[in-house]
Amino acid sequence: MITPRLRGGHEVTQPVHVEGAEPGDGIAIRIRDITVTAIATASGHDTSPSGYCLGDPYVAARCPTCDEVWPETHLEGIGQNAVICNKCGNPVKPFEIVHGYTVVFDETRQVGVTVSKTAAEEIARNAHHYAALPDKSVQHPILVFAPADMPAVMVRMRPFLGQLGTMPSIAMPDSHNAGDFGAFLVGAPHAYGITAEQLAEHKTDGHMDIDAVRPGAILVAPVKVKGGGVYMGDMHAGQGDGEIAGHTMDVAGSVTLQVEVVKNYPIDGPVLFPLVEDLPPLAKPFTAEERARAERLAKSWGMETLEELAPISVIGTAANMNAAIENGLQRAAKLLGMSVPEVRNRATINGAIEIGRAPGVIQVTFLAPLSRLDAVGLGKFAREQYNL
Ligand SMILES: [Zn+2]
């Protein structure tokens, strides 16, 4: 976010070609491992000072002094004015932290604590060491800002990927590959401005910030280019639903994934099979005991069989929460061959709407008929994930 040459905010990996993946397919991604390597990170709630961007601080950072867009910069010292324009020598800060923290993690990467100003400044002076960024990373570590407005707070580490999926079918700033942030591209004054139709056609919703995208989960992403182009980034040490501060604890780390092509995937957005513990209470698979009780009840009312059900979480994204819910409901209806009112009923009595990120990433999570999942090639992932 504080590296003006980056055209999208984050650094993400180069896309990986998946043999056999064609537009219209899906790619199932099993998240085998996420290991955080960062020793410390900093974050906070931000503001975007005026003059430091061309329309959008995530996409087109600008030096207000020499007017260079995407200026090359270097670090001088520490603090919020440490990022300096190479051309004119003045600070460039598309983002400023209004309330922030520096957090250090324990050796086992299970807990962290926020530190004092003195400690934050010591860490800031050796930021590259504590950030442990990948060798080819070009970003300025956020640790140099040394925020410390909230010391001595304990945190849990619960790492996940803020970005995981397939590449869009046009060049698009990584942070805007979703319906909410993507809406800022519509009619934008910079080089990445597009129409609403182009956004819908080309985005893949890879930037979801859904905290259930963590080790053990299976994500199915839509394919919009030959080979899919699986990429990832924006690893978070942890985050509550909503990422309501606008930013969370971004960390460096390593990831192990296993991929598999799903032919003829019917929708244009991702589907998640979360860990059982991440499912809303009503969307958890029924136990054998519950099933036996329900079957006895059904029989007494003249029904010989009950539907086989499996959890699924369909992602919806749009400019705001209401529109994102509508998008998720429509995708679920299309995927499973049922009406939107039926999805509404099932998500009400056997599931929930969950928030990924404000302002507009949601999950429609519910128990769906396993036969419908089988019909679109997703039943096997539900069986594997939930021991059905
Ligand atoms: Zn400048």
mmCIF file of C-alpha atoms and ligand atoms in Angstrom:
data_model
loop_
_atom_site.group_PDB
_atom_site.id
_atom_site.type_symbol
_atom_site.label_atom_id
_atom_site.label_comp_id
_atom_site.label_asym_id
_atom_site.label_seq_id
_atom_site.Cartn_x
_atom_site.Cartn_y
_atom_site.Cartn_z
ATOM 1 C CA MET A 1 0.000 0.000 0.000
ATOM 2 C CA ILE A 2 2.952 2.348 0.661
ATOM 3 C CA THR A 3 4.945 1.427 -2.454
ATOM 4 C CA PRO A 4 3.759 3.859 -5.154
ATOM 5 C CA ARG A 5 5.192 1.912 -8.117
ATOM 6 C CA LEU A 6 2.855 -1.042 -7.425
ATOM 7 C CA ARG A 7 -0.298 -0.826 -9.539
ATOM 8 C CA GLY A 8 -2.822 -2.440 -7.266
ATOM 9 C CA GLY A 9 -1.669 -2.123 -3.687
ATOM 10 C CA HIS A 10 -0.416 -5.614 -2.950
ATOM 11 C CA GLU A 11 2.242 -7.838 -4.374
ATOM 12 C CA VAL A 12 0.824 -11.137 -5.614
ATOM 13 C CA THR A 13 2.609 -14.129 -7.128
ATOM 14 C CA GLN A 14 3.017 -14.693 -10.834
ATOM 15 C CA PRO A 15 0.115 -16.789 -12.185
ATOM 16 C CA VAL A 16 0.695 -20.535 -12.597
ATOM 17 C CA HIS A 17 -0.587 -22.318 -15.707
ATOM 18 C CA VAL A 18 -2.756 -25.346 -14.951
ATOM 19 C CA GLU A 19 -2.677 -27.956 -17.709
ATOM 20 C CA GLY A 20 -6.094 -28.641 -19.209
ATOM 21 C CA ALA A 21 -7.911 -25.637 -17.729
ATOM 22 C CA GLU A 22 -10.019 -23.809 -20.339
ATOM 23 C CA PRO A 23 -12.269 -20.759 -20.036
ATOM 24 C CA GLY A 24 -15.589 -21.955 -18.604
ATOM 25 C CA ASP A 25 -13.924 -24.557 -16.366
ATOM 26 C CA GLY A 26 -13.108 -24.229 -12.686
ATOM 27 C CA ILE A 27 -9.942 -25.030 -10.746
ATOM 28 C CA ALA A 28 -10.281 -26.710 -7.364
ATOM 29 C CA ILE A 29 -7.512 -25.517 -5.049
ATOM 30 C CA ARG A 30 -6.789 -27.520 -1.900
ATOM 31 C CA ILE A 31 -4.929 -25.349 0.599
ATOM 32 C CA ARG A 32 -2.422 -27.739 2.145
ATOM 33 C CA ASP A 33 -0.348 -25.315 4.196
ATOM 34 C CA ILE A 34 0.184 -21.664 5.038
ATOM 35 C CA THR A 35 3.348 -20.871 7.016
ATOM 36 C CA VAL A 36 3.929 -17.311 8.172
ATOM 37 C CA THR A 37 7.585 -16.276 7.952
ATOM 38 C CA ALA A 38 7.182 -12.652 9.064
ATOM 39 C CA ILE A 39 8.442 -11.981 12.590
ATOM 40 C CA ALA A 40 6.469 -8.747 12.910
ATOM 41 C CA THR A 41 4.038 -6.613 10.954
ATOM 42 C CA ALA A 42 2.270 -3.276 11.240
ATOM 43 C CA SER A 43 -1.191 -2.153 10.196
ATOM 44 C CA GLY A 44 -3.997 0.171 11.049
ATOM 45 C CA HIS A 45 -7.012 2.121 9.970
ATOM 46 C CA ASP A 46 -6.020 4.471 7.178
ATOM 47 C CA THR A 47 -6.901 7.609 5.369
ATOM 48 C CA SER A 48 -5.870 8.716 1.866
ATOM 49 C CA PRO A 49 -4.391 12.225 1.985
ATOM 50 C CA SER A 50 -5.510 14.269 -1.020
ATOM 51 C CA GLY A 51 -3.138 14.852 -3.918
ATOM 52 C CA TYR A 52 -1.280 11.551 -3.630
ATOM 53 C CA CYS A 53 -3.178 9.668 -6.344
ATOM 54 C CA LEU A 54 -4.860 9.858 -9.705
ATOM 55 C CA GLY A 55 -8.406 8.929 -8.666
ATOM 56 C CA ASP A 56 -7.495 5.829 -6.628
ATOM 57 C CA PRO A 57 -4.673 5.440 -4.061
ATOM 58 C CA TYR A 58 -4.582 1.636 -4.532
ATOM 59 C CA VAL A 59 -4.093 1.815 -8.287
ATOM 60 C CA ALA A 60 -2.468 5.094 -9.300
ATOM 61 C CA ALA A 61 -0.254 6.597 -6.603
ATOM 62 C CA ARG A 62 1.134 10.004 -7.513
ATOM 63 C CA CYS A 63 3.807 12.376 -6.252
ATOM 64 C CA PRO A 64 2.015 15.674 -5.544
ATOM 65 C CA THR A 65 5.256 17.637 -5.867
ATOM 66 C CA CYS A 66 6.574 16.512 -9.266
ATOM 67 C CA ASP A 67 3.272 15.017 -10.526
ATOM 68 C CA GLU A 68 4.844 11.649 -11.391
ATOM 69 C CA VAL A 69 2.278 8.809 -11.382
ATOM 70 C CA TRP A 70 3.665 5.478 -10.071
ATOM 71 C CA PRO A 71 6.886 7.213 -8.963
ATOM 72 C CA GLU A 72 9.948 5.177 -8.094
ATOM 73 C CA THR A 73 10.694 5.735 -4.409
ATOM 74 C CA HIS A 74 13.197 4.842 -1.711
ATOM 75 C CA LEU A 75 13.202 4.855 2.089
ATOM 76 C CA GLU A 76 14.818 7.551 4.195
ATOM 77 C CA GLY A 77 14.596 6.935 7.934
ATOM 78 C CA ILE A 78 11.386 5.741 9.588
ATOM 79 C CA GLY A 79 7.878 7.076 10.151
ATOM 80 C CA GLN A 80 4.993 8.025 7.885
ATOM 81 C CA ASN A 81 7.101 10.362 5.709
ATOM 82 C CA ALA A 82 9.878 7.824 5.051
ATOM 83 C CA VAL A 83 8.863 6.916 1.478
ATOM 84 C CA ILE A 84 10.656 9.427 -0.771
ATOM 85 C CA CYS A 85 10.189 10.200 -4.486
ATOM 86 C CA ASN A 86 13.386 9.407 -6.443
ATOM 87 C CA LYS A 87 12.684 12.217 -8.890
ATOM 88 C CA CYS A 88 12.049 15.169 -6.567
ATOM 89 C CA GLY A 89 13.033 13.995 -3.092
ATOM 90 C CA ASN A 90 9.675 14.632 -1.399
ATOM 91 C CA PRO A 91 7.556 12.187 0.663
ATOM 92 C CA VAL A 92 4.882 10.205 -1.210
ATOM 93 C CA LYS A 93 2.134 8.682 0.934
ATOM 94 C CA PRO A 94 -1.020 7.521 -0.831
ATOM 95 C CA PHE A 95 -2.052 6.065 2.548
ATOM 96 C CA GLU A 96 -1.593 7.367 6.065
ATOM 97 C CA ILE A 97 -2.306 5.412 9.247
ATOM 98 C CA VAL A 98 -4.701 7.299 11.552
ATOM 99 C CA HIS A 99 -4.706 4.600 14.243
ATOM 100 C CA GLY A 100 -2.282 1.727 14.001
ATOM 101 C CA TYR A 101 -0.169 -0.898 15.660
ATOM 102 C CA THR A 102 3.034 -2.872 15.268
ATOM 103 C CA VAL A 103 2.687 -6.523 16.254
ATOM 104 C CA VAL A 104 5.349 -9.167 16.898
ATOM 105 C CA PHE A 105 4.727 -12.926 16.716
ATOM 106 C CA ASP A 106 6.069 -15.719 18.891
ATOM 107 C CA GLU A 107 8.495 -18.348 17.539
ATOM 108 C CA THR A 108 5.688 -20.881 17.034
ATOM 109 C CA ARG A 109 3.551 -18.311 15.202
ATOM 110 C CA GLN A 110 0.541 -18.911 17.433
ATOM 111 C CA VAL A 111 0.142 -15.587 19.199
ATOM 112 C CA GLY A 112 1.319 -12.014 18.849
ATOM 113 C CA VAL A 113 1.485 -8.859 20.942
ATOM 114 C CA THR A 114 1.369 -5.229 19.896
ATOM 115 C CA VAL A 115 4.431 -3.258 20.991
ATOM 116 C CA SER A 116 5.369 0.145 22.378
ATOM 117 C CA LYS A 117 6.556 3.103 20.300
ATOM 118 C CA THR A 118 10.170 2.461 21.324
ATOM 119 C CA ALA A 119 9.998 -1.182 20.209
ATOM 120 C CA ALA A 120 8.087 -0.281 17.022
ATOM 121 C CA GLU A 121 10.846 2.183 16.094
ATOM 122 C CA GLU A 122 13.570 -0.360 16.790
ATOM 123 C CA ILE A 123 11.731 -2.816 14.496
ATOM 124 C CA ALA A 124 11.218 -0.082 11.869
ATOM 125 C CA ARG A 125 14.972 0.558 11.678
ATOM 126 C CA ASN A 126 15.468 -3.127 10.727
ATOM 127 C CA ALA A 127 12.182 -3.504 8.847
ATOM 128 C CA HIS A 128 13.360 -5.828 6.082
ATOM 129 C CA HIS A 129 14.618 -8.364 8.599
ATOM 130 C CA TYR A 130 11.387 -8.416 10.622
ATOM 131 C CA ALA A 131 9.118 -8.439 7.545
ATOM 132 C CA ALA A 132 10.963 -11.444 6.048
ATOM 133 C CA LEU A 133 9.667 -10.596 2.585
ATOM 134 C CA PRO A 134 10.301 -12.954 -0.376
ATOM 135 C CA ASP A 135 13.582 -12.394 -2.264
ATOM 136 C CA LYS A 136 11.945 -10.777 -5.295
ATOM 137 C CA SER A 137 9.571 -8.552 -3.370
ATOM 138 C CA VAL A 138 9.892 -4.843 -4.225
ATOM 139 C CA GLN A 139 7.583 -3.383 -1.586
ATOM 140 C CA HIS A 140 8.589 -1.068 1.237
ATOM 141 C CA PRO A 141 7.829 -2.927 4.487
ATOM 142 C CA ILE A 142 4.957 -1.237 6.315
ATOM 143 C CA LEU A 143 6.973 -1.704 9.513
ATOM 144 C CA VAL A 144 8.925 1.484 8.629
ATOM 145 C CA PHE A 145 5.818 3.525 9.556
ATOM 146 C CA ALA A 146 6.289 2.291 13.174
ATOM 147 C CA PRO A 147 2.672 2.817 14.319
ATOM 148 C CA ALA A 148 2.137 2.113 18.033
ATOM 149 C CA ASP A 149 -1.224 3.558 19.104
ATOM 150 C CA MET A 150 -2.396 0.372 20.838
ATOM 151 C CA PRO A 151 0.457 -1.369 22.711
ATOM 152 C CA ALA A 152 0.266 -4.522 24.885
ATOM 153 C CA VAL A 153 -2.689 -6.133 23.089
ATOM 154 C CA MET A 154 -2.620 -9.939 22.639
ATOM 155 C CA VAL A 155 -3.685 -11.401 19.296
ATOM 156 C CA ARG A 156 -4.207 -14.894 17.901
ATOM 157 C CA MET A 157 -2.572 -15.956 14.673
ATOM 158 C CA ARG A 158 -5.050 -17.595 12.291
ATOM 159 C CA PRO A 159 -3.463 -17.185 8.855
ATOM 160 C CA PHE A 160 -5.317 -17.144 5.540
ATOM 161 C CA LEU A 161 -4.919 -15.843 2.010
ATOM 162 C CA GLY A 162 -6.616 -12.532 1.203
ATOM 163 C CA GLN A 163 -6.002 -13.282 -2.444
ATOM 164 C CA LEU A 164 -6.300 -16.742 -3.951
ATOM 165 C CA GLY A 165 -7.795 -17.655 -7.286
ATOM 166 C CA THR A 166 -7.332 -17.402 -11.016
ATOM 167 C CA MET A 167 -6.241 -14.457 -13.101
ATOM 168 C CA PRO A 168 -8.710 -12.021 -14.672
ATOM 169 C CA SER A 169 -8.956 -11.999 -18.457
ATOM 170 C CA ILE A 170 -7.637 -8.422 -18.742
ATOM 171 C CA ALA A 171 -4.836 -6.630 -16.894
ATOM 172 C CA MET A 172 -6.458 -5.520 -13.644
ATOM 173 C CA PRO A 173 -4.996 -4.118 -10.402
ATOM 174 C CA ASP A 174 -4.862 -7.115 -8.035
ATOM 175 C CA SER A 175 -6.745 -5.462 -5.170
ATOM 176 C CA HIS A 176 -9.629 -4.643 -7.507
ATOM 177 C CA ASN A 177 -10.284 -8.198 -8.705
ATOM 178 C CA ALA A 178 -13.644 -8.386 -6.911
ATOM 179 C CA GLY A 179 -16.988 -6.652 -7.290
ATOM 180 C CA ASP A 180 -16.541 -4.145 -4.468
ATOM 181 C CA PHE A 181 -13.081 -2.677 -5.034
ATOM 182 C CA GLY A 182 -13.529 -3.444 -8.746
ATOM 183 C CA ALA A 183 -16.392 -0.934 -8.821
ATOM 184 C CA PHE A 184 -13.754 1.807 -8.349
ATOM 185 C CA LEU A 185 -12.365 0.910 -11.803
ATOM 186 C CA VAL A 186 -15.641 1.789 -13.516
ATOM 187 C CA GLY A 187 -15.094 5.095 -15.256
ATOM 188 C CA ALA A 188 -11.814 5.696 -13.382
ATOM 189 C CA PRO A 189 -9.462 8.469 -14.647
ATOM 190 C CA HIS A 190 -6.320 6.266 -14.693
ATOM 191 C CA ALA A 191 -5.112 3.706 -17.264
ATOM 192 C CA TYR A 192 -7.114 0.849 -15.710
ATOM 193 C CA GLY A 193 -10.546 2.456 -16.040
ATOM 194 C CA ILE A 194 -13.188 0.063 -17.481
ATOM 195 C CA THR A 195 -16.958 -0.231 -17.872
ATOM 196 C CA ALA A 196 -19.244 -2.157 -15.507
ATOM 197 C CA GLU A 197 -19.778 -4.751 -18.257
ATOM 198 C CA GLN A 198 -16.021 -5.244 -18.689
ATOM 199 C CA LEU A 199 -15.599 -5.638 -14.944
ATOM 200 C CA ALA A 200 -18.254 -8.385 -14.797
ATOM 201 C CA GLU A 201 -16.806 -10.139 -17.841
ATOM 202 C CA HIS A 202 -13.163 -10.175 -16.807
ATOM 203 C CA LYS A 203 -12.917 -10.302 -12.995
ATOM 204 C CA THR A 204 -12.516 -13.622 -11.165
ATOM 205 C CA ASP A 205 -13.061 -12.443 -7.557
ATOM 206 C CA GLY A 206 -9.568 -13.508 -6.509
ATOM 207 C CA HIS A 207 -9.323 -10.785 -3.834
ATOM 208 C CA MET A 208 -11.887 -11.984 -1.308
ATOM 209 C CA ASP A 209 -10.360 -11.452 2.140
ATOM 210 C CA ILE A 210 -12.470 -14.344 3.443
ATOM 211 C CA ASP A 211 -10.915 -15.677 6.653
ATOM 212 C CA ALA A 212 -12.056 -19.248 5.906
ATOM 213 C CA VAL A 213 -9.626 -19.425 2.942
ATOM 214 C CA ARG A 214 -7.105 -21.146 5.198
ATOM 215 C CA PRO A 215 -5.266 -24.470 5.475
ATOM 216 C CA GLY A 216 -7.606 -27.412 4.973
ATOM 217 C CA ALA A 217 -10.189 -25.493 2.937
ATOM 218 C CA ILE A 218 -10.956 -26.246 -0.718
ATOM 219 C CA LEU A 219 -11.619 -23.295 -3.035
ATOM 220 C CA VAL A 220 -13.051 -23.647 -6.544
ATOM 221 C CA ALA A 221 -12.185 -20.675 -8.767
ATOM 222 C CA PRO A 222 -13.649 -19.816 -12.181
ATOM 223 C CA VAL A 223 -11.327 -20.025 -15.216
ATOM 224 C CA LYS A 224 -11.359 -17.056 -17.602
ATOM 225 C CA VAL A 225 -8.089 -17.621 -19.502
ATOM 226 C CA LYS A 226 -6.499 -20.783 -20.909
ATOM 227 C CA GLY A 227 -4.491 -22.404 -18.117
ATOM 228 C CA GLY A 228 -6.405 -20.558 -15.391
ATOM 229 C CA GLY A 229 -3.407 -18.718 -13.976
ATOM 230 C CA VAL A 230 -3.567 -19.564 -10.279
ATOM 231 C CA TYR A 231 -2.118 -16.788 -8.153
ATOM 232 C CA MET A 232 -2.069 -15.796 -4.521
ATOM 233 C CA GLY A 233 -0.989 -13.067 -2.161
ATOM 234 C CA ASP A 234 -2.171 -10.708 0.563
ATOM 235 C CA MET A 235 -1.497 -13.265 3.288
ATOM 236 C CA HIS A 236 -3.077 -12.206 6.564
ATOM 237 C CA ALA A 237 -2.021 -13.319 10.046
ATOM 238 C CA GLY A 238 -5.653 -13.121 11.082
ATOM 239 C CA GLN A 239 -8.833 -11.115 10.602
ATOM 240 C CA GLY A 240 -12.392 -10.963 11.836
ATOM 241 C CA ASP A 241 -15.291 -11.032 9.347
ATOM 242 C CA GLY A 242 -15.466 -7.694 7.554
ATOM 243 C CA GLU A 243 -11.829 -6.559 7.820
ATOM 244 C CA ILE A 244 -13.499 -3.481 9.165
ATOM 245 C CA ALA A 245 -10.307 -1.488 9.800
ATOM 246 C CA GLY A 246 -9.721 -1.605 6.033
ATOM 247 C CA HIS A 247 -6.433 -3.403 6.612
ATOM 248 C CA THR A 248 -5.286 -6.256 8.806
ATOM 249 C CA MET A 249 -2.001 -7.917 9.731
ATOM 250 C CA ASP A 250 -0.409 -8.499 6.311
ATOM 251 C CA VAL A 251 2.447 -10.979 6.534
ATOM 252 C CA ALA A 252 4.949 -12.807 4.368
ATOM 253 C CA GLY A 253 4.917 -16.591 4.244
ATOM 254 C CA SER A 254 4.960 -19.751 2.202
ATOM 255 C CA VAL A 255 1.970 -21.624 0.822
ATOM 256 C CA THR A 256 1.422 -25.161 -0.461
ATOM 257 C CA LEU A 257 -1.516 -25.758 -2.792
ATOM 258 C CA GLN A 258 -2.806 -28.716 -4.818
ATOM 259 C CA VAL A 259 -4.910 -28.020 -7.900
ATOM 260 C CA GLU A 260 -7.366 -29.975 -10.027
ATOM 261 C CA VAL A 261 -9.409 -28.932 -13.061
ATOM 262 C CA VAL A 262 -13.224 -29.050 -12.765
ATOM 263 C CA LYS A 263 -14.684 -29.190 -16.274
ATOM 264 C CA ASN A 264 -17.671 -27.006 -17.206
ATOM 265 C CA TYR A 265 -17.994 -24.992 -14.006
ATOM 266 C CA PRO A 266 -21.337 -23.174 -14.311
ATOM 267 C CA ILE A 267 -20.712 -19.845 -12.534
ATOM 268 C CA ASP A 268 -18.342 -16.872 -12.807
ATOM 269 C CA GLY A 269 -17.351 -16.724 -9.151
ATOM 270 C CA PRO A 270 -15.650 -18.845 -6.484
ATOM 271 C CA VAL A 271 -17.111 -21.533 -4.246
ATOM 272 C CA LEU A 272 -15.551 -22.531 -0.945
ATOM 273 C CA PHE A 273 -15.690 -25.764 1.041
ATOM 274 C CA PRO A 274 -14.601 -24.402 4.455
ATOM 275 C CA LEU A 275 -13.319 -26.414 7.399
ATOM 276 C CA VAL A 276 -16.211 -27.813 9.485
ATOM 277 C CA GLU A 277 -15.251 -25.484 12.359
ATOM 278 C CA ASP A 278 -15.604 -22.468 10.057
ATOM 279 C CA LEU A 279 -19.179 -23.338 9.022
ATOM 280 C CA PRO A 280 -22.120 -21.449 10.588
ATOM 281 C CA PRO A 281 -23.892 -23.674 13.180
ATOM 282 C CA LEU A 282 -26.870 -24.495 10.961
ATOM 283 C CA ALA A 283 -24.690 -25.312 7.924
ATOM 284 C CA LYS A 284 -22.647 -28.047 9.620
ATOM 285 C CA PRO A 285 -23.223 -31.581 8.287
ATOM 286 C CA PHE A 286 -25.853 -33.515 10.240
ATOM 287 C CA THR A 287 -24.522 -36.147 12.649
ATOM 288 C CA ALA A 288 -25.530 -39.822 12.352
ATOM 289 C CA GLU A 289 -27.738 -39.366 15.440
ATOM 290 C CA GLU A 290 -29.522 -36.313 13.997
ATOM 291 C CA ARG A 291 -29.990 -38.166 10.748
ATOM 292 C CA ALA A 292 -31.507 -41.213 12.500
ATOM 293 C CA ARG A 293 -33.974 -39.008 14.386
ATOM 294 C CA ALA A 294 -34.933 -37.148 11.210
ATOM 295 C CA GLU A 295 -35.426 -40.395 9.312
ATOM 296 C CA ARG A 296 -37.756 -41.787 11.978
ATOM 297 C CA LEU A 297 -39.732 -38.552 11.910
ATOM 298 C CA ALA A 298 -39.892 -38.546 8.126
ATOM 299 C CA LYS A 299 -41.139 -42.143 8.079
ATOM 300 C CA SER A 300 -43.914 -41.326 10.539
ATOM 301 C CA TRP A 301 -45.112 -38.707 8.059
ATOM 302 C CA GLY A 302 -44.995 -41.033 5.099
ATOM 303 C CA MET A 303 -41.616 -40.162 3.564
ATOM 304 C CA GLU A 304 -39.253 -43.023 2.811
ATOM 305 C CA THR A 305 -36.143 -40.962 2.089
ATOM 306 C CA LEU A 306 -34.548 -37.636 2.956
ATOM 307 C CA GLU A 307 -32.267 -35.522 0.797
ATOM 308 C CA GLU A 308 -28.529 -36.034 1.149
ATOM 309 C CA LEU A 309 -27.098 -32.642 2.089
ATOM 310 C CA ALA A 310 -23.606 -31.132 1.983
ATOM 311 C CA PRO A 311 -22.207 -27.747 3.046
ATOM 312 C CA ILE A 312 -21.211 -25.279 0.369
ATOM 313 C CA SER A 313 -20.250 -21.606 0.515
ATOM 314 C CA VAL A 314 -20.926 -19.542 -2.596
ATOM 315 C CA ILE A 315 -19.119 -16.201 -2.760
ATOM 316 C CA GLY A 316 -20.865 -13.023 -3.880
ATOM 317 C CA THR A 317 -19.197 -9.659 -4.564
ATOM 318 C CA ALA A 318 -20.532 -6.230 -5.555
ATOM 319 C CA ALA A 319 -20.200 -2.537 -4.766
ATOM 320 C CA ASN A 320 -22.081 -2.871 -1.465
ATOM 321 C CA MET A 321 -23.250 -5.564 0.948
ATOM 322 C CA ASN A 322 -26.857 -5.779 -0.299
ATOM 323 C CA ALA A 323 -25.767 -6.142 -3.914
ATOM 324 C CA ALA A 324 -23.099 -8.696 -2.921
ATOM 325 C CA ILE A 325 -25.749 -10.828 -1.184
ATOM 326 C CA GLU A 326 -27.905 -10.667 -4.317
ATOM 327 C CA ASN A 327 -24.892 -11.703 -6.430
ATOM 328 C CA GLY A 328 -24.158 -14.651 -4.115
ATOM 329 C CA LEU A 329 -27.785 -15.821 -4.145
ATOM 330 C CA GLN A 330 -27.932 -15.677 -7.926
ATOM 331 C CA ARG A 331 -24.683 -17.590 -8.299
ATOM 332 C CA ALA A 332 -25.869 -20.270 -5.863
ATOM 333 C CA ALA A 333 -29.166 -20.583 -7.750
ATOM 334 C CA LYS A 334 -27.394 -20.960 -11.091
ATOM 335 C CA LEU A 335 -24.813 -23.406 -9.736
ATOM 336 C CA LEU A 336 -27.402 -25.692 -8.167
ATOM 337 C CA GLY A 337 -30.186 -25.346 -10.721
ATOM 338 C CA MET A 338 -32.721 -23.893 -8.283
ATOM 339 C CA SER A 339 -34.586 -20.605 -7.882
ATOM 340 C CA VAL A 340 -33.258 -17.668 -5.840
ATOM 341 C CA PRO A 341 -36.242 -17.953 -3.423
ATOM 342 C CA GLU A 342 -35.274 -21.594 -2.784
ATOM 343 C CA VAL A 343 -31.659 -20.546 -2.044
ATOM 344 C CA ARG A 344 -33.015 -17.875 0.326
ATOM 345 C CA ASN A 345 -35.020 -20.537 2.185
ATOM 346 C CA ARG A 346 -32.176 -23.022 2.380
ATOM 347 C CA ALA A 347 -29.648 -20.375 3.500
ATOM 348 C CA THR A 348 -32.123 -19.320 6.191
ATOM 349 C CA ILE A 349 -32.995 -22.697 7.717
ATOM 350 C CA ASN A 350 -29.737 -24.546 6.923
ATOM 351 C CA GLY A 351 -27.096 -21.839 6.743
ATOM 352 C CA ALA A 352 -26.242 -18.168 6.937
ATOM 353 C CA ILE A 353 -24.990 -15.165 5.044
ATOM 354 C CA GLU A 354 -21.444 -14.413 6.213
ATOM 355 C CA ILE A 355 -19.378 -11.295 5.644
ATOM 356 C CA GLY A 356 -15.996 -11.635 3.965
ATOM 357 C CA ARG A 357 -14.958 -8.028 3.603
ATOM 358 C CA ALA A 358 -16.702 -4.706 3.828
ATOM 359 C CA PRO A 359 -17.912 -3.122 1.640
ATOM 360 C CA GLY A 360 -18.999 -6.011 -0.581
ATOM 361 C CA VAL A 361 -17.737 -9.597 -0.289
ATOM 362 C CA ILE A 362 -20.111 -12.151 1.234
ATOM 363 C CA GLN A 363 -20.594 -15.903 1.533
ATOM 364 C CA VAL A 364 -23.920 -17.702 1.051
ATOM 365 C CA THR A 365 -23.184 -20.786 3.152
ATOM 366 C CA PHE A 366 -25.739 -23.571 3.469
ATOM 367 C CA LEU A 367 -26.513 -27.260 3.198
ATOM 368 C CA ALA A 368 -27.201 -28.006 -0.477
ATOM 369 C CA PRO A 369 -28.566 -31.182 -2.071
ATOM 370 C CA LEU A 370 -25.561 -33.432 -2.729
ATOM 371 C CA SER A 371 -27.144 -34.619 -5.997
ATOM 372 C CA ARG A 372 -27.000 -31.024 -7.312
ATOM 373 C CA LEU A 373 -23.339 -30.752 -6.347
ATOM 374 C CA ASP A 374 -22.654 -34.055 -8.120
ATOM 375 C CA ALA A 375 -24.386 -32.744 -11.242
ATOM 376 C CA VAL A 376 -21.785 -29.957 -11.556
ATOM 377 C CA GLY A 377 -18.772 -32.025 -10.541
ATOM 378 C CA LEU A 378 -18.430 -30.628 -7.015
ATOM 379 C CA GLY A 379 -19.904 -33.508 -4.970
ATOM 380 C CA LYS A 380 -16.542 -35.238 -4.617
ATOM 381 C CA PHE A 381 -15.024 -32.195 -2.911
ATOM 382 C CA ALA A 382 -17.884 -32.018 -0.406
ATOM 383 C CA ARG A 383 -17.574 -35.774 0.320
ATOM 384 C CA GLU A 384 -13.824 -35.444 0.815
ATOM 385 C CA GLN A 385 -14.087 -32.375 3.025
ATOM 386 C CA TYR A 386 -16.952 -33.486 5.250
ATOM 387 C CA ASN A 387 -16.570 -37.297 5.286
ATOM 388 C CA LEU A 388 -19.971 -37.811 3.665
HETATM 389 ZN ZN ZN B 1 8.176 13.505 -6.969
#
